[in-house]
Amino acid sequence: METAPIEVDFEALWETNEDVVGWIYCEDTPINFPVVQAEDNNYYLRRLIDGTWNSSGTLFVDYRNADDFSDSNTIIYGHNMKNKGMFGTLSNYKEQSYYDEHPLMWLLTPDGNYKVELIAGYVTSSTSEIYSFGQTEEEVLALVEQSIEKSTFASDFQVLQGDRFVTLSTCSYEYDNARNVLIGRLIPLD
């Protein structure tokens, strides 16, 4: 059985903040952060994991998602930092060569770990259907297939019935309210 390349002590994290729901990691990149969830999508936009105000914020799951990543599509938001912190490197996936070097991420949760097979990345509007909730599994699969068609990189991974996805989202600056999204398929490890 495959294992994640890092380990996370969630008990220790919960001593700092009970809102921690996971940890996301991408080898050889700055992405190596806790993921939290609040009652709304504003709280962690400008707060660190310990709740102190900071413009960098903390990576957070959309408040409408289940906190155990059991939804068909879970959205994780993070700032596009100029210093490449948080989700500041997601724009690198506009290049096939960057994708080829970093086709996987890892999502660790208190209930189990996942390999995240990255399948699509592109720039879209903040009002895109990728941010919709209440969709059927078939609608999510159709949306993911459309995302693959729009993707700035080509991936070899096949989308299958029953797959669950994670969408990483950050600001992009091609036009007003542009967002850079990176979609990955969750593969349970344990």
GROMACS .gro file of N, CA, C and O in nm, residues 100 102 119 125 141 160 165 174:
model
   32
  100ASP      N    1   0.437   1.826  -1.558
  100ASP     CA    2   0.512   1.701  -1.573
  100ASP      C    3   0.604   1.674  -1.454
  100ASP      O    4   0.626   1.559  -1.417
  102HIS      N    5   0.538   1.795  -1.143
  102HIS     CA    6   0.458   1.794  -1.020
  102HIS      C    7   0.315   1.747  -1.047
  102HIS      O    8   0.219   1.822  -1.025
  119ILE      N    9  -0.549   1.657  -1.257
  119ILE     CA   10  -0.603   1.622  -1.388
  119ILE      C   11  -0.634   1.742  -1.476
  119ILE      O   12  -0.645   1.727  -1.597
  125SER      N   13  -1.365   3.219  -1.426
  125SER     CA   14  -1.430   3.327  -1.351
  125SER      C   15  -1.464   3.280  -1.210
  125SER      O   16  -1.488   3.161  -1.186
  141LEU      N   17  -1.899   1.498  -1.267
  141LEU     CA   18  -1.813   1.431  -1.365
  141LEU      C   19  -1.813   1.505  -1.498
  141LEU      O   20  -1.708   1.521  -1.561
  160LEU      N   21  -1.329   0.842  -1.347
  160LEU     CA   22  -1.417   0.728  -1.336
  160LEU      C   23  -1.538   0.758  -1.249
  160LEU      O   24  -1.533   0.845  -1.161
  165PHE      N   25  -1.321   1.463  -0.607
  165PHE     CA   26  -1.223   1.561  -0.653
  165PHE      C   27  -1.200   1.669  -0.550
  165PHE      O   28  -1.283   1.694  -0.463
  174GLU      N   29  -0.570   3.776  -1.504
  174GLU     CA   30  -0.593   3.797  -1.647
  174GLU      C   31  -0.708   3.892  -1.674
  174GLU      O   32  -0.711   3.962  -1.774
   0.00000   0.00000   0.00000
